[in-house]
Every structure is written in C-alpha cells, then in structure tokens.
Tab-separated table of C-alpha atoms and ligand atoms in Angstrom:
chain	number	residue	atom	x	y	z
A	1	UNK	CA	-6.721	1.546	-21.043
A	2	UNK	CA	-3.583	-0.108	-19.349
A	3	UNK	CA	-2.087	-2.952	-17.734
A	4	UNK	CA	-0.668	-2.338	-14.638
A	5	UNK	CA	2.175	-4.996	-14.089
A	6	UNK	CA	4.933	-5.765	-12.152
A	7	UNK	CA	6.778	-4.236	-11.161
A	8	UNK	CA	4.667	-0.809	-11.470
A	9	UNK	CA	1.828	-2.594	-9.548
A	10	UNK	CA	3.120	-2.643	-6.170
A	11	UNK	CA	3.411	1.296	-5.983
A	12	UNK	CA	-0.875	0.838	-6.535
A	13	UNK	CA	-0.926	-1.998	-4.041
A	14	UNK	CA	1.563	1.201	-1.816
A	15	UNK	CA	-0.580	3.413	-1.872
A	16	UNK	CA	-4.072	2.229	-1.940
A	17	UNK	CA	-1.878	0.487	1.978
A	18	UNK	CA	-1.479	4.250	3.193
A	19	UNK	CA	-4.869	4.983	1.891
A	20	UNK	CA	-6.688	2.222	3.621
A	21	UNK	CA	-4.350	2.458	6.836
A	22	UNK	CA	-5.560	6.712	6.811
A	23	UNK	CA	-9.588	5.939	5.849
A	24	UNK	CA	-9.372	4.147	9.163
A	25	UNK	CA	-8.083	6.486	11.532
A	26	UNK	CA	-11.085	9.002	10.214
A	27	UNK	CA	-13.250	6.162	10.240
A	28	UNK	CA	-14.639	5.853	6.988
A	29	UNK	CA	-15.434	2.476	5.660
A	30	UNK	CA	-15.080	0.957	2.627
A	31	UNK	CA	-17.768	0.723	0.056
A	32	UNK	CA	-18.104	-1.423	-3.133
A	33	UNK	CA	-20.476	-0.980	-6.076
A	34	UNK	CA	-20.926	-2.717	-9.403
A	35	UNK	CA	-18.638	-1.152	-12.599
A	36	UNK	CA	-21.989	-1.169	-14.457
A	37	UNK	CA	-24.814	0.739	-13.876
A	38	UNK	CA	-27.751	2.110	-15.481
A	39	UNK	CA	-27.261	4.817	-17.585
A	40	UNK	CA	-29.853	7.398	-16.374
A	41	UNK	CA	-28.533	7.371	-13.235
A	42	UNK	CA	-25.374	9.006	-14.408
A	43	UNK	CA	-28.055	11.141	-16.648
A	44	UNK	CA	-29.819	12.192	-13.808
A	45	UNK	CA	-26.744	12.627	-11.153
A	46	UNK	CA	-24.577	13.948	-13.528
A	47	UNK	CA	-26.817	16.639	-15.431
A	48	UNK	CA	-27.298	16.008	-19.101
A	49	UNK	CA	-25.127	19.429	-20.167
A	50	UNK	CA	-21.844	17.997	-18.472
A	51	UNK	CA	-18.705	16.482	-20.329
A	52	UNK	CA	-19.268	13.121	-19.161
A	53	UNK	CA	-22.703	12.588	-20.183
A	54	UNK	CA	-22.667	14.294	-23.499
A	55	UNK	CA	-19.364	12.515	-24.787
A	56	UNK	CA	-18.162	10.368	-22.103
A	57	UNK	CA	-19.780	7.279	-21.083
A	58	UNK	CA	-19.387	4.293	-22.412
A	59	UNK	CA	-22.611	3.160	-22.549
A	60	UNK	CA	-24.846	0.149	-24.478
A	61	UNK	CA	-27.809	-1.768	-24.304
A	62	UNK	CA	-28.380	-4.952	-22.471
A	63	UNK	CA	-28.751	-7.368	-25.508
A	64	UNK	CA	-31.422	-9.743	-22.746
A	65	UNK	CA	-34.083	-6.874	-21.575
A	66	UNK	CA	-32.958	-3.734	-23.552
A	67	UNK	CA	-32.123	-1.710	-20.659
A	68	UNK	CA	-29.315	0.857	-21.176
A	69	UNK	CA	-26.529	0.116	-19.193
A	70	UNK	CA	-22.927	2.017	-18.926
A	71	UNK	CA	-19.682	1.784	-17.320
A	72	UNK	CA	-19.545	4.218	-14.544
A	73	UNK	CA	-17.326	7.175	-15.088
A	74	UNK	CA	-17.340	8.104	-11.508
A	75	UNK	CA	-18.655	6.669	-8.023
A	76	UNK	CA	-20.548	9.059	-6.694
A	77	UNK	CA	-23.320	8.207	-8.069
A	78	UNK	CA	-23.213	4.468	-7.678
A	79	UNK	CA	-22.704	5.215	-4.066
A	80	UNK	CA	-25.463	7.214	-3.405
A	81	UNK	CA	-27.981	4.959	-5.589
A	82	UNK	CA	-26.211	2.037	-2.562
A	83	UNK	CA	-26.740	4.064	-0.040
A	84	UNK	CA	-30.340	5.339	-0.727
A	85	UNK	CA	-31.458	1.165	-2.057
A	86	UNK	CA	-30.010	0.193	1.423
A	87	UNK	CA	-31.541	2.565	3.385
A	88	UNK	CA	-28.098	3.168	4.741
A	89	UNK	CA	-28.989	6.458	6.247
A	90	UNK	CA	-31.756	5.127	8.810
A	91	UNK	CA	-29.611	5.384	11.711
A	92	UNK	CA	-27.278	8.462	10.474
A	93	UNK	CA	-25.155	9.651	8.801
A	94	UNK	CA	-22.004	7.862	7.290
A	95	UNK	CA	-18.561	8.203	6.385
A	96	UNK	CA	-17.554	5.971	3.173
A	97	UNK	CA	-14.768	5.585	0.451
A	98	UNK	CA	-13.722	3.165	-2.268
A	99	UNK	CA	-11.424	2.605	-4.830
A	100	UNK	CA	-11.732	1.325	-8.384
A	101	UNK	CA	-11.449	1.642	-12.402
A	102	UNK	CA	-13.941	4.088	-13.685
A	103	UNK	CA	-14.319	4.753	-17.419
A	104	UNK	CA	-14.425	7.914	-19.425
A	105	UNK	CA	-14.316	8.509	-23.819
A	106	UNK	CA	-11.966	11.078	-23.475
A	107	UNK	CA	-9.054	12.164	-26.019
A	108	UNK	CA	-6.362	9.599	-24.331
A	109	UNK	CA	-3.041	12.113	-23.148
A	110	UNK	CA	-0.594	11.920	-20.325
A	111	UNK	CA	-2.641	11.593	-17.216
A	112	UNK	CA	-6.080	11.354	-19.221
A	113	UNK	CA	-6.929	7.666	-19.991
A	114	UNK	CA	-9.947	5.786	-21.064
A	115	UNK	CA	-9.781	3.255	-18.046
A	116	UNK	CA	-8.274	5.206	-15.270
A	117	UNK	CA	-8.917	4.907	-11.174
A	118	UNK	CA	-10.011	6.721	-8.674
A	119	UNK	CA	-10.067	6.464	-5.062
A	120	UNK	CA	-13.053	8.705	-3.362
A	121	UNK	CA	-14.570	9.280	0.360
A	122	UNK	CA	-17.868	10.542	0.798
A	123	UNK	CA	-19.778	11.611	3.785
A	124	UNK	CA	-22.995	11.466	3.198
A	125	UNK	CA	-26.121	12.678	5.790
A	126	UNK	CA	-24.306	15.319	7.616
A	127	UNK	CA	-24.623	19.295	6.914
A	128	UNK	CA	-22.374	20.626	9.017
A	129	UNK	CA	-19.088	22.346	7.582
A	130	UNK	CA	-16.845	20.367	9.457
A	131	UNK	CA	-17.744	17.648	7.622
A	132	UNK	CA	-16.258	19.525	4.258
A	133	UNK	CA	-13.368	20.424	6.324
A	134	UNK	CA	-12.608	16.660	7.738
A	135	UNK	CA	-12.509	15.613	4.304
A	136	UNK	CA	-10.076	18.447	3.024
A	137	UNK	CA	-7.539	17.240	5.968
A	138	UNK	CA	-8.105	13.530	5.241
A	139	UNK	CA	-6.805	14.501	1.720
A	140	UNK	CA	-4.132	16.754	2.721
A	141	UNK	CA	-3.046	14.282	5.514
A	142	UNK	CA	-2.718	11.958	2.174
A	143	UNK	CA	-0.283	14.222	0.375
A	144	UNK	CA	1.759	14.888	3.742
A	145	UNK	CA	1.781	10.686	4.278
A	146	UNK	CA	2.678	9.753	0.369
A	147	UNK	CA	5.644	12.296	1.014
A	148	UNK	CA	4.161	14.906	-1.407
A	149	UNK	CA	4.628	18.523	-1.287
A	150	UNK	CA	4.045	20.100	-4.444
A	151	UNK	CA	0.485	20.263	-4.154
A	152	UNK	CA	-2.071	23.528	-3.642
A	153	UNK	CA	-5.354	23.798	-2.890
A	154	UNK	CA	-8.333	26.037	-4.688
A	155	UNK	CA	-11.516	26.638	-2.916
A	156	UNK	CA	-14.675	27.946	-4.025
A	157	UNK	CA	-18.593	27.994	-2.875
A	158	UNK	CA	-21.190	27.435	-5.477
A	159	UNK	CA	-23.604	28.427	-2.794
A	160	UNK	CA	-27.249	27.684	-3.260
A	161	UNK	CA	-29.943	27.074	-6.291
A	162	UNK	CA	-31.186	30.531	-5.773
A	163	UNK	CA	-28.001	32.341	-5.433
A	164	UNK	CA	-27.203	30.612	-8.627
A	165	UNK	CA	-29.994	31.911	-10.459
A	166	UNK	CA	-29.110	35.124	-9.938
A	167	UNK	CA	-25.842	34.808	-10.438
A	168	UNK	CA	-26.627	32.793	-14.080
A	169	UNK	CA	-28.658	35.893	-15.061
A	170	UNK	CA	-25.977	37.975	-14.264
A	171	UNK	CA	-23.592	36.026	-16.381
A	172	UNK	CA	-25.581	35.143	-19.109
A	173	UNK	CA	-26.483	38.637	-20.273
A	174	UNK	CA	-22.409	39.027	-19.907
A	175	UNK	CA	-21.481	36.226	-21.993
A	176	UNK	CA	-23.858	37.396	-24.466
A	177	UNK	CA	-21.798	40.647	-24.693
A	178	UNK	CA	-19.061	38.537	-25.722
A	179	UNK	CA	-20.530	36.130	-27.944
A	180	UNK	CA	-17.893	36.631	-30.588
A	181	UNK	CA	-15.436	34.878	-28.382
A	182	UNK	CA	-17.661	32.120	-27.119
A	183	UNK	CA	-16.336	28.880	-28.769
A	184	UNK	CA	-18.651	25.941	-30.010
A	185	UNK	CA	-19.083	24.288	-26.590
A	186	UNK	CA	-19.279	27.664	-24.955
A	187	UNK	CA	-22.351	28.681	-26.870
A	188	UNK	CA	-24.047	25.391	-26.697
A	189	UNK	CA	-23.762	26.077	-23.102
A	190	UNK	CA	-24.700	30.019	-22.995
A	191	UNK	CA	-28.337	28.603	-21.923
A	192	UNK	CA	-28.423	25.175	-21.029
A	193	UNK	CA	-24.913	25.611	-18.084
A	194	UNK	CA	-23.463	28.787	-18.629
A	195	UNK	CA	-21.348	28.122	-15.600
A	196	UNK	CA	-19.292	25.985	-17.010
A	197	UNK	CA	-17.828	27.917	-19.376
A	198	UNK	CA	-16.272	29.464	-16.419
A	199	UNK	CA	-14.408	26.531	-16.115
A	200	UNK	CA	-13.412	26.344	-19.828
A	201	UNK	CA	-9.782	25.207	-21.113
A	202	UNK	CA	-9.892	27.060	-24.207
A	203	UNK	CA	-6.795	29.578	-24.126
A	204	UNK	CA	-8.729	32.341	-26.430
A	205	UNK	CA	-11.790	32.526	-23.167
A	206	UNK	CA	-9.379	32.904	-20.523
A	207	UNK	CA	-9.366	36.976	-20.430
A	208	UNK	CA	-12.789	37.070	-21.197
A	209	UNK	CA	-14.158	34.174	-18.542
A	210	UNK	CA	-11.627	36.194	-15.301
A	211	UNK	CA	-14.120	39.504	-15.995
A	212	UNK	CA	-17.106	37.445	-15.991
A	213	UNK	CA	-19.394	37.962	-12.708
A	214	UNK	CA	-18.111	36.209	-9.860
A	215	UNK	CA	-20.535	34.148	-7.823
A	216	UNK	CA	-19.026	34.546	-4.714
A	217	UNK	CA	-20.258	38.144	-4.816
A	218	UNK	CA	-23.766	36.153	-5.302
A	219	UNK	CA	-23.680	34.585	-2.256
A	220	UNK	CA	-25.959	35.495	1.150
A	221	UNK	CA	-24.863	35.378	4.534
A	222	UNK	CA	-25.087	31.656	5.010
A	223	UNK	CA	-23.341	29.900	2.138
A	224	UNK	CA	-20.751	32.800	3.388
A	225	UNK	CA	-20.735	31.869	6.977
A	226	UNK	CA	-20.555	27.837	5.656
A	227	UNK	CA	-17.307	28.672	3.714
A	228	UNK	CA	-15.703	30.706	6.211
A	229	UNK	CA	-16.529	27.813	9.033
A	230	UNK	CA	-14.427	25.501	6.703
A	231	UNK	CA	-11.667	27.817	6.065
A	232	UNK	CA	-11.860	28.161	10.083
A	233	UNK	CA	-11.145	24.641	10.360
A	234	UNK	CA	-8.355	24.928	7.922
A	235	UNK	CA	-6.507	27.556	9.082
A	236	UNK	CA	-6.314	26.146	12.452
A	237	UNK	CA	-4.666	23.228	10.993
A	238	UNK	CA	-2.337	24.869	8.784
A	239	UNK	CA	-4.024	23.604	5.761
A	240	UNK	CA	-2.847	26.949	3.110
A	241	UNK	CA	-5.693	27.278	0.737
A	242	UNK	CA	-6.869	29.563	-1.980
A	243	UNK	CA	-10.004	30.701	-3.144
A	244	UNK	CA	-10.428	30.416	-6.799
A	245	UNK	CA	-13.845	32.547	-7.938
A	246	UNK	CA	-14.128	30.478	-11.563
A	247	UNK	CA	-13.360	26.604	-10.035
A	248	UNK	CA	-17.550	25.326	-10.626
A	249	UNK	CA	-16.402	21.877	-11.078
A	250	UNK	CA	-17.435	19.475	-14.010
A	251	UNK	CA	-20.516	17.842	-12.243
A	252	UNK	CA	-23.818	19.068	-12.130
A	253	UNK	CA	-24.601	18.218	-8.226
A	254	UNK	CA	-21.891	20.749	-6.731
A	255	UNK	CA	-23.432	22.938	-4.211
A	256	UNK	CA	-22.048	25.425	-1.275
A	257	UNK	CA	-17.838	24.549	-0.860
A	258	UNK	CA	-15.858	22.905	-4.369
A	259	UNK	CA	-12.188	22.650	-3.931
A	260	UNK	CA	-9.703	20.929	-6.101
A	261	UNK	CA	-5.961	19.460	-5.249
A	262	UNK	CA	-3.762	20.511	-7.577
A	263	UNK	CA	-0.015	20.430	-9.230
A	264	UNK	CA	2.197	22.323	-11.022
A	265	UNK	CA	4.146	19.073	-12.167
A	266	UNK	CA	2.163	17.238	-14.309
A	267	UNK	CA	1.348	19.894	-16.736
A	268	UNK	CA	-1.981	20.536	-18.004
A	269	UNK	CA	-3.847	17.810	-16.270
A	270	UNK	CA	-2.647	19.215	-12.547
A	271	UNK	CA	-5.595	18.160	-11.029
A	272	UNK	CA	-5.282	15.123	-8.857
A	273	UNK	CA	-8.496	14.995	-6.049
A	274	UNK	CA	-11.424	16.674	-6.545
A	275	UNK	CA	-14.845	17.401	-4.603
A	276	UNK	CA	-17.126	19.373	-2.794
A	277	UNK	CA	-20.380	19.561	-1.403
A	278	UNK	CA	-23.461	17.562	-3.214
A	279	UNK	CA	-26.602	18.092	-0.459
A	280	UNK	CA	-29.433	17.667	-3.502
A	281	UNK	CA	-27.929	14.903	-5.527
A	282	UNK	CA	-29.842	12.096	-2.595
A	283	UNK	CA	-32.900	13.751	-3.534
A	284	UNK	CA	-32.632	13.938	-7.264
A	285	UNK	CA	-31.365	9.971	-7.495
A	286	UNK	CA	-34.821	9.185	-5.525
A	287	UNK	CA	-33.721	8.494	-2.208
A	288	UNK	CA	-34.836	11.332	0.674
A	289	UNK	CA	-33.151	14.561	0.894
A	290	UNK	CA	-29.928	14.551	3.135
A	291	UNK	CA	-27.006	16.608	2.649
A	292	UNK	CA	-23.382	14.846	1.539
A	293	UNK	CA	-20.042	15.644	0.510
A	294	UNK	CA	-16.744	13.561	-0.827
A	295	UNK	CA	-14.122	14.018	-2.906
A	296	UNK	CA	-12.642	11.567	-5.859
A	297	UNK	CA	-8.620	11.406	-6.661
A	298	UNK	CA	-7.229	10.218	-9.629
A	299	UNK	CA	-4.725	7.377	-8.722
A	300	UNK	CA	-2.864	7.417	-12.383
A	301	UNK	CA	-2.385	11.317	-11.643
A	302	UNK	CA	-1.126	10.794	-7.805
A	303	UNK	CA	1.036	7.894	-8.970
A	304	UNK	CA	2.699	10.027	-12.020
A	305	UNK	CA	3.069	12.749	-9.327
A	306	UNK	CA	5.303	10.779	-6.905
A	307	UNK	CA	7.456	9.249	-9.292
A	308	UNK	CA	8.026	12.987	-10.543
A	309	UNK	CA	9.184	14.046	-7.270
A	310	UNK	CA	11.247	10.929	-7.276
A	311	UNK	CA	9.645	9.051	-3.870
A	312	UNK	CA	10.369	5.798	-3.354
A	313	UNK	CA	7.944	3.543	-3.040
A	314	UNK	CA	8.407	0.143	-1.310
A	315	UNK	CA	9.448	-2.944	-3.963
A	316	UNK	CA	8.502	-6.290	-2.632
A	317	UNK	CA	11.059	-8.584	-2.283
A	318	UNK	CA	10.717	-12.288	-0.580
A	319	UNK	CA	12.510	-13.227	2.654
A	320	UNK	CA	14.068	-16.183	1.324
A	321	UNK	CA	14.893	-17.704	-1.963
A	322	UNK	CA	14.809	-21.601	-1.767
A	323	UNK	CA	17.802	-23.307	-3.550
A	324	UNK	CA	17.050	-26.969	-3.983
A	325	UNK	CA	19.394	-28.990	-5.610
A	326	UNK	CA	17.623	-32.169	-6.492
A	327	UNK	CA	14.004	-32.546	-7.965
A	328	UNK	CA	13.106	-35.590	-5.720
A	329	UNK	CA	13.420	-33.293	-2.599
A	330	UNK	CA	10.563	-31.616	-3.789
A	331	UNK	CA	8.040	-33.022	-1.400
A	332	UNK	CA	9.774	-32.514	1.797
A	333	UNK	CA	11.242	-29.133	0.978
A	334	UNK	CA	7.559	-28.098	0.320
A	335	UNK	CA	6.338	-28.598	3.638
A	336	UNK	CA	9.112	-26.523	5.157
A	337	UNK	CA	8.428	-23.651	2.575
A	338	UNK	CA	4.337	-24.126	3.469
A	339	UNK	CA	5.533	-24.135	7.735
A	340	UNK	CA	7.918	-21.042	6.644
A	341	UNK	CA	5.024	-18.816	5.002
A	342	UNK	CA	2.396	-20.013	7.528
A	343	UNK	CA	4.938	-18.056	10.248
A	344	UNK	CA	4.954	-15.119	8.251
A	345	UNK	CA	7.970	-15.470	6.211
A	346	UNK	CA	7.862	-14.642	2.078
A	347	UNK	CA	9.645	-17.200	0.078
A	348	UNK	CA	10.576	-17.758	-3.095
A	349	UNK	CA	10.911	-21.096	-4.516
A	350	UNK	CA	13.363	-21.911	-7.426
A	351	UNK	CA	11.682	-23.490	-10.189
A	352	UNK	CA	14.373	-23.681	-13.625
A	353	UNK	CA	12.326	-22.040	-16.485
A	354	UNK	CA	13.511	-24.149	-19.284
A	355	UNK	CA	12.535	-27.262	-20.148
A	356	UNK	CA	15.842	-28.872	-19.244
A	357	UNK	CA	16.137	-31.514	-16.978
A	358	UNK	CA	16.634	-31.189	-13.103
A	359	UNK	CA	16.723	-28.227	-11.145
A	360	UNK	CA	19.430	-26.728	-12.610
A	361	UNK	CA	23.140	-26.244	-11.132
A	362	UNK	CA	24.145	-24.700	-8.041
A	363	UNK	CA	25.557	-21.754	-9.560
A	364	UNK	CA	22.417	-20.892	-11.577
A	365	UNK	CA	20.087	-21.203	-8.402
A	366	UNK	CA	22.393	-18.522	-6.513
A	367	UNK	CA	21.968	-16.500	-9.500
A	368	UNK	CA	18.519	-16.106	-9.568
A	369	UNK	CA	18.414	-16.335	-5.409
A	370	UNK	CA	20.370	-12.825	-5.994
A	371	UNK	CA	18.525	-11.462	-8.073
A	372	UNK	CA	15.537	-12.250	-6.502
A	373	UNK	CA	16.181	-9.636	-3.650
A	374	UNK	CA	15.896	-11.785	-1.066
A	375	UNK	CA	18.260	-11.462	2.105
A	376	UNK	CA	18.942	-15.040	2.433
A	377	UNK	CA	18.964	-18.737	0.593
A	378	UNK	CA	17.709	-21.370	1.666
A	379	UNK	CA	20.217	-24.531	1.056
A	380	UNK	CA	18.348	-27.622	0.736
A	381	UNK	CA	21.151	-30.280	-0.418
A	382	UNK	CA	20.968	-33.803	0.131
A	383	UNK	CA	22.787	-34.053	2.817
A	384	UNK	CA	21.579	-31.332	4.696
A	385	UNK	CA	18.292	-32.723	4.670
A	386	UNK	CA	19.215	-36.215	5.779
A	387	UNK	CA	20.443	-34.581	8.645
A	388	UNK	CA	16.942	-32.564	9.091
A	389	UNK	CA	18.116	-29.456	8.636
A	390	UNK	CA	18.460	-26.344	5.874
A	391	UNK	CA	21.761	-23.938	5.445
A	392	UNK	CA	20.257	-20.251	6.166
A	393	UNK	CA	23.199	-18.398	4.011
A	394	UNK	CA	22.867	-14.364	3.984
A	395	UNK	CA	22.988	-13.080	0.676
A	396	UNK	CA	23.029	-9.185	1.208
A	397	UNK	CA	24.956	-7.883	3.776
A	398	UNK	CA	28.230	-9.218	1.927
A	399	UNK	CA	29.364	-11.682	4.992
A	400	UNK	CA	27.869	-14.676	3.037
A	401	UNK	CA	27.738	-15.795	6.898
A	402	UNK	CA	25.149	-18.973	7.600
A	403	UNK	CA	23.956	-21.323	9.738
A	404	UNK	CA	22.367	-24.426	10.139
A	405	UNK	CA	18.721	-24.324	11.132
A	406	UNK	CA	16.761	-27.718	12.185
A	407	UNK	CA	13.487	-28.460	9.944
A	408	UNK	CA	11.768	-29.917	12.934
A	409	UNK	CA	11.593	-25.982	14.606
A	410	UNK	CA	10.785	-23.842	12.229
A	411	UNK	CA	9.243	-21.575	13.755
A	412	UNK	CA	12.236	-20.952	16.011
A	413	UNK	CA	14.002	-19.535	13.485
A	414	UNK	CA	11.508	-18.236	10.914
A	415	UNK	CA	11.230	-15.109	12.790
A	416	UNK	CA	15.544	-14.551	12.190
A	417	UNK	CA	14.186	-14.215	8.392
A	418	UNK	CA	11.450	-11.457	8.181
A	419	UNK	CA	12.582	-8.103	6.995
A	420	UNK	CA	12.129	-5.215	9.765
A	421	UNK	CA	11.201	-2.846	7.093
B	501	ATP	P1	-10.629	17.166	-15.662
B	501	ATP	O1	-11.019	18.576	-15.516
B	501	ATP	O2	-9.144	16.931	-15.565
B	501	ATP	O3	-11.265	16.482	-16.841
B	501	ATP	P2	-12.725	16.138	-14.015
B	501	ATP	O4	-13.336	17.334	-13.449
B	501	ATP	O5	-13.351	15.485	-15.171
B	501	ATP	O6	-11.187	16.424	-14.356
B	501	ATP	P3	-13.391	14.497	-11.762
B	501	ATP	O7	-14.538	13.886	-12.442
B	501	ATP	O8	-13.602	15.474	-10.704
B	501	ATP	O9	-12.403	15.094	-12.865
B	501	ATP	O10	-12.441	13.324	-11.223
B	501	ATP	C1	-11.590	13.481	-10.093
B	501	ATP	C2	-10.167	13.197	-10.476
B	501	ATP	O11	-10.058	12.030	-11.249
B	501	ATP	C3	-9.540	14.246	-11.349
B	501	ATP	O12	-9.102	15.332	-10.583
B	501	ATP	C4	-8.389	13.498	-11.947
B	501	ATP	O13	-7.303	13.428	-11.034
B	501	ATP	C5	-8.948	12.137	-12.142
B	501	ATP	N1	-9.390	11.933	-13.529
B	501	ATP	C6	-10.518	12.385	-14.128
B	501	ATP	N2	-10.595	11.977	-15.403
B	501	ATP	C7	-9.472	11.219	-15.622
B	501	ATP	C8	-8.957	10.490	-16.741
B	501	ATP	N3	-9.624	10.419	-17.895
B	501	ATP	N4	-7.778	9.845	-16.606
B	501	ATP	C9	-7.089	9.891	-15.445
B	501	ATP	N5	-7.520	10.547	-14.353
B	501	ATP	C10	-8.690	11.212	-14.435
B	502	MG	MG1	-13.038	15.574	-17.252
C-alpha cells in the first residue's frame, strides 16, 4: 500500500481530468460505493473458485453484530448490489463509472500492490453488442487521449452457460490426459473451474494449456454473430484487435465477449483495463435479470505505463508567488491574495519556514518565488502599498519586466496573470 504525494499526485489528479472530461462525452455518470462491503457478496459475484476469493480479500468480522465484512477488491460488484438496492434500472438502462482504491492479498511486485486503484465503466441493462463495442472505444479513445500507443487488444467470447458445459467436458477429460503437468492450483481446479487453468501463469502449462480445446469452437451461431457484431463496430473504427482463444478472465461472471488492454512495457503484469460482458451476475446478486457489461483499469499500471513512454504530464505550478516584505502587511495583502484567487488566479503566498523572526529578506523571498514555478511575483513593499498598489514583476521569460498594478482593480489585471496552458 502507498502514499501517493506530491509531486507524483498530480499525474492521478491528470488523468482521472481526461478520464472524467471522456466519461462525459459517452455519457456515463459517475458512481460511488462504500470501500466496505459484505463479504458474500464478493462470494457470490465473484465465484468461490477464483483468486480473489480464495486468497485475496481482506476480509473480518464486524466486532458490533458479527457480520463479515471485507474491503472490496473490485467494483463491480458493489455497483451492481447499488444499482439493484436502488432500483436504478426502473426506467432503463444505464451507463456508469467510478474510480477508487480497491484491495487485494496478493504477493506485492512492480505493478501488483495490496492497495491499488482502479477506474471502471459499466453499462448495465442493455444486451445489445454495441454496448460491448462503445465501451472498447471509450477505452481505446483513453489510450489515444493519455498519448499512449503501445497498447494491444485481445478478444475472446466465453459464450453462454450451455456452450460452456460442453466445452468444460471437453476440456476436462483433456486435462485429465495431462494430469502429470497440472500444478497444485491447476488440479484443485480440474473440477471445481477448469477454465481457468486456461488462463494459468505457470511457464511449465503453457504448451500443454495452447492444445487444450478451444471454446470458441464451442460456440453456436449467436454468441458468434454477438462477437462478430462487436468486431463490426471495431473495425469500422480502426480499433486493431486480436482474438485470443485462452483469455477466460479471472472472474466468475464473464459471459459472451472478454477482452483485455494490454502492454509489452511493463513486463509480466501487461495488463492494464480489463472487462467483458457479465449479463447473469444482476441475477445472481438478487436483483432481476438484465444484461451488463464494463470494464476496470488499473490506474498504478496506466500511470507506470506513461511515465515509461516518457509523456509528460502537466505539473501544477501557481500564477503568482506573493513576496511580502513586512509581517504587519499581512492583513491587507490577504485580501488582495483572497480578490486574486476568487478571479481565478493560483497564488502562492510566502510564509519563511523557520522560526526566525520576520518574513525573511528580499533575496530569500525571490528565491523561493523562483522556485516556486510561478511566472510572476507579487511585490508587496511598504511603499507600494501606501500608494495602493502591488509590483507585478515577470519571473520566467528572462525580461524581469513589471508593472505597477492598482489594489483597488483587481480584477482588471488578474486576468494578465493566468497561465494559457
Ligand atoms: P491479473 O491477471 O494481473 O492478476 P486481474 O485479472 O486480477 O489481473 P482485474 O481484476 O481484471 O485483474 O482488474 C483489472 C485491472 O486492475 C488489471 O488489468 C490491472 O491493471 C489492475 N490490477 C489488478 N490487480 C492489481 C493489483 N494488485 N495491483 C495493481 N493493479 C492491479
Ligand atoms: Mg489478479
């Protein structure tokens, strides 16, 4: 679990900007749900033979009532437990996303932590393919607007319970030809979720898991025709994709399209958004049956991604750093600073850090205004202010040019201070 500080914290507050600024124009709409919730609804959202619930979840009793609480390792869930207690469906469907910490036991690694973030959209109530597809764009929009390139993305179909089942027996008597390279989660799972030992990290598998039955060659003419509608959509948009026959995802509630986002940059852990379609997991959390899909990204990943490709993201700097000479000015340089944000403008006041006396000498206040960023100083000296007005001296472009700006018009001349950028 980290602290995110300063100055690492304003490429978050960056990019959860372009991410709120994007959610809009596809008009989905924020959503916010409590860090804690109770553990069998992870249980039963999740499926009991998944990662997250068998080693995962941070999870304890409520010392008051006994009721077994945990920290949420993902949103879905929480979202669709929101949506079905609010009856949020009544009038249609609906297009949501958040952002947040969510919590997982996992073997802390680069990319991997214990408290890490994600930022998902979900659409939940709506069947239709396009629905799959508009939230593939909205993601890949996302790479193009964060400046990233390096990213590919893997498409699959899980298709539907039934195919499954045939599929699973199908696979099951093959992975019982091979049970001498089955490793000790592998043949926990052989009977209780044999497909995910498709999805299996374990180098020694990989051979064996490529020439297991495919489910794609499970699937009937409609989970077909839902996949190809997406990849429709895609392809008219120049969205490249691939379709990767072993990506089943680490959830339970996948059904018809998965996809994943992933990198080549970040080495093993390459995966930064992930999703697919979830139409039973309403129905199985107790609210009634309507279809959904979303996808979840994980922000540390994204982050450690565009610093990689060495982006820039924007550093915040103020407008203005306010040099003030004498203490006793204090009060009236205060309400010039309060008229100066209230127009808009960032400022920076000095304040000496020691616990000498005064405000410390001209010189030093320069210092710091310089190395605060900002593009100008502020000059509030003694005399100036007798006179009612402020020096306005430009610190960056190397003129050192100012002028003399009256305190009774601010807002005249607060405007002459805001960055463009
Ligand atoms: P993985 O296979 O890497 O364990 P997952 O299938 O468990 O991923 P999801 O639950 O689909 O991941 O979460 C979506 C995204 O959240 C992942 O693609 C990843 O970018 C990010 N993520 C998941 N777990 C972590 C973690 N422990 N630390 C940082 N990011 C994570
Ligand atoms: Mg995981």
């Amino acid at each position: 679990m980290n602290d995110i500080l300063p100055p690492d914290s304003a490429r978050w507050e960056w990019l959860e900007d372009k991410v709120r600024s994007l959610m809009q124009r596809y008009a989905y709409r924020n959503i916010r749900t409590p860090i804690v919730e109770p553990t069998p609804l992870f249980v039963r959202g999740l499926g009991e033979v998944t990662d997250i619930v068998e080693k995962e979840m941070y999870s304890f009793e409520d010392r008051l009532n006994g009721e077994q609480l945990t920290l949420r390792p993902e949103a879905t869930a929480g979202v669709v437990r929101a949506v079905v207690e609010s009856n949020l469906l009544y009038d249609g469907g609906k297009r949501l996303y958040y952002m947040g910490p969510m919590f997982r036991h996992e073997r802390p690694q680069r990319g991997r932590y214990r408290q890490f973030h994600q930022i998902g959209a979900e659409a939940l109530g709506f069947h239709g393919p396009e629905l799959d597809a508009e939230l593939i764009l909205l993601a890949d929009a996302l790479w193009k607007e964060l400046g990233l390139q390096q990213v590919r993305l893997e498409l699959n179909s899980l298709g539907q319970p039934e195919e499954r089942r045939a599929h699973r027996a199908a696979l099951i008597a093959y992975l019982e030809q091979h049970q001498d390279l089955l490793d000790e989660d592998a043949r926990r799972r052989l009977y209780s979720n044999p497909l995910r030992i498709l999805d299996t990290k374990n180098p020694a598998m990989q051979a064996m898991v490529q020439a297991a039955p495919r489910l794609l060659d499970f699937l009937g003419e409609a989970s077909l025709a839902h996949l190809n509608a997406v990849t429709a959509i895609l392809d008219a948009n120049g969205v490249v994709w691939s379709i990767n026959p072993r990506l089943v995802r680490g959830m339970d509630y996948y059904n018809l399209t998965v996809f994943e986002f992933i990198t080549d940059q970040l080495g093993s852990q390459g995966t930064i958004c992930a999703g697919g379609r979830y139409d039973d997991l309403i129905a199985q959390i107790g609210g009634k049956a309507a279809p959904a899909v979303g996808w979840a990204l994980g922000v540390e990943r994204v982050l450690e991604l565009i610093k990689e490709a060495g982006l820039a993201t924007a550093t915040p700097v103020p407008d203005a750093y306010a040099v003030v000479p004498d203490a006793a000015s204090l009060p009236q340089v205060s309400q010039v600073l309060q008229a100066l944000r209230g127009a808009g403008v960032s400022v920076q006041l000095h304040s000496p850090s020691g616990a000498a006396e005064g405000m410390g000498s001209m010189k030093s206040q320069f210092k710091k205004a310089d190395a605060s960023g900002a593009r100008f100083a502020l000059v509030f000296g003694a005399d100036e202010l007798a006179q009612g007005v402020v020096t306005v001296k430009s610190l960056r472009d190397g003129s050192g040019a100012q002028t003399t700006q009256s305190l009774s018009a601010v807002a005249q001349w607060a405007t002459l201070l805001q960055s463009t950028d």
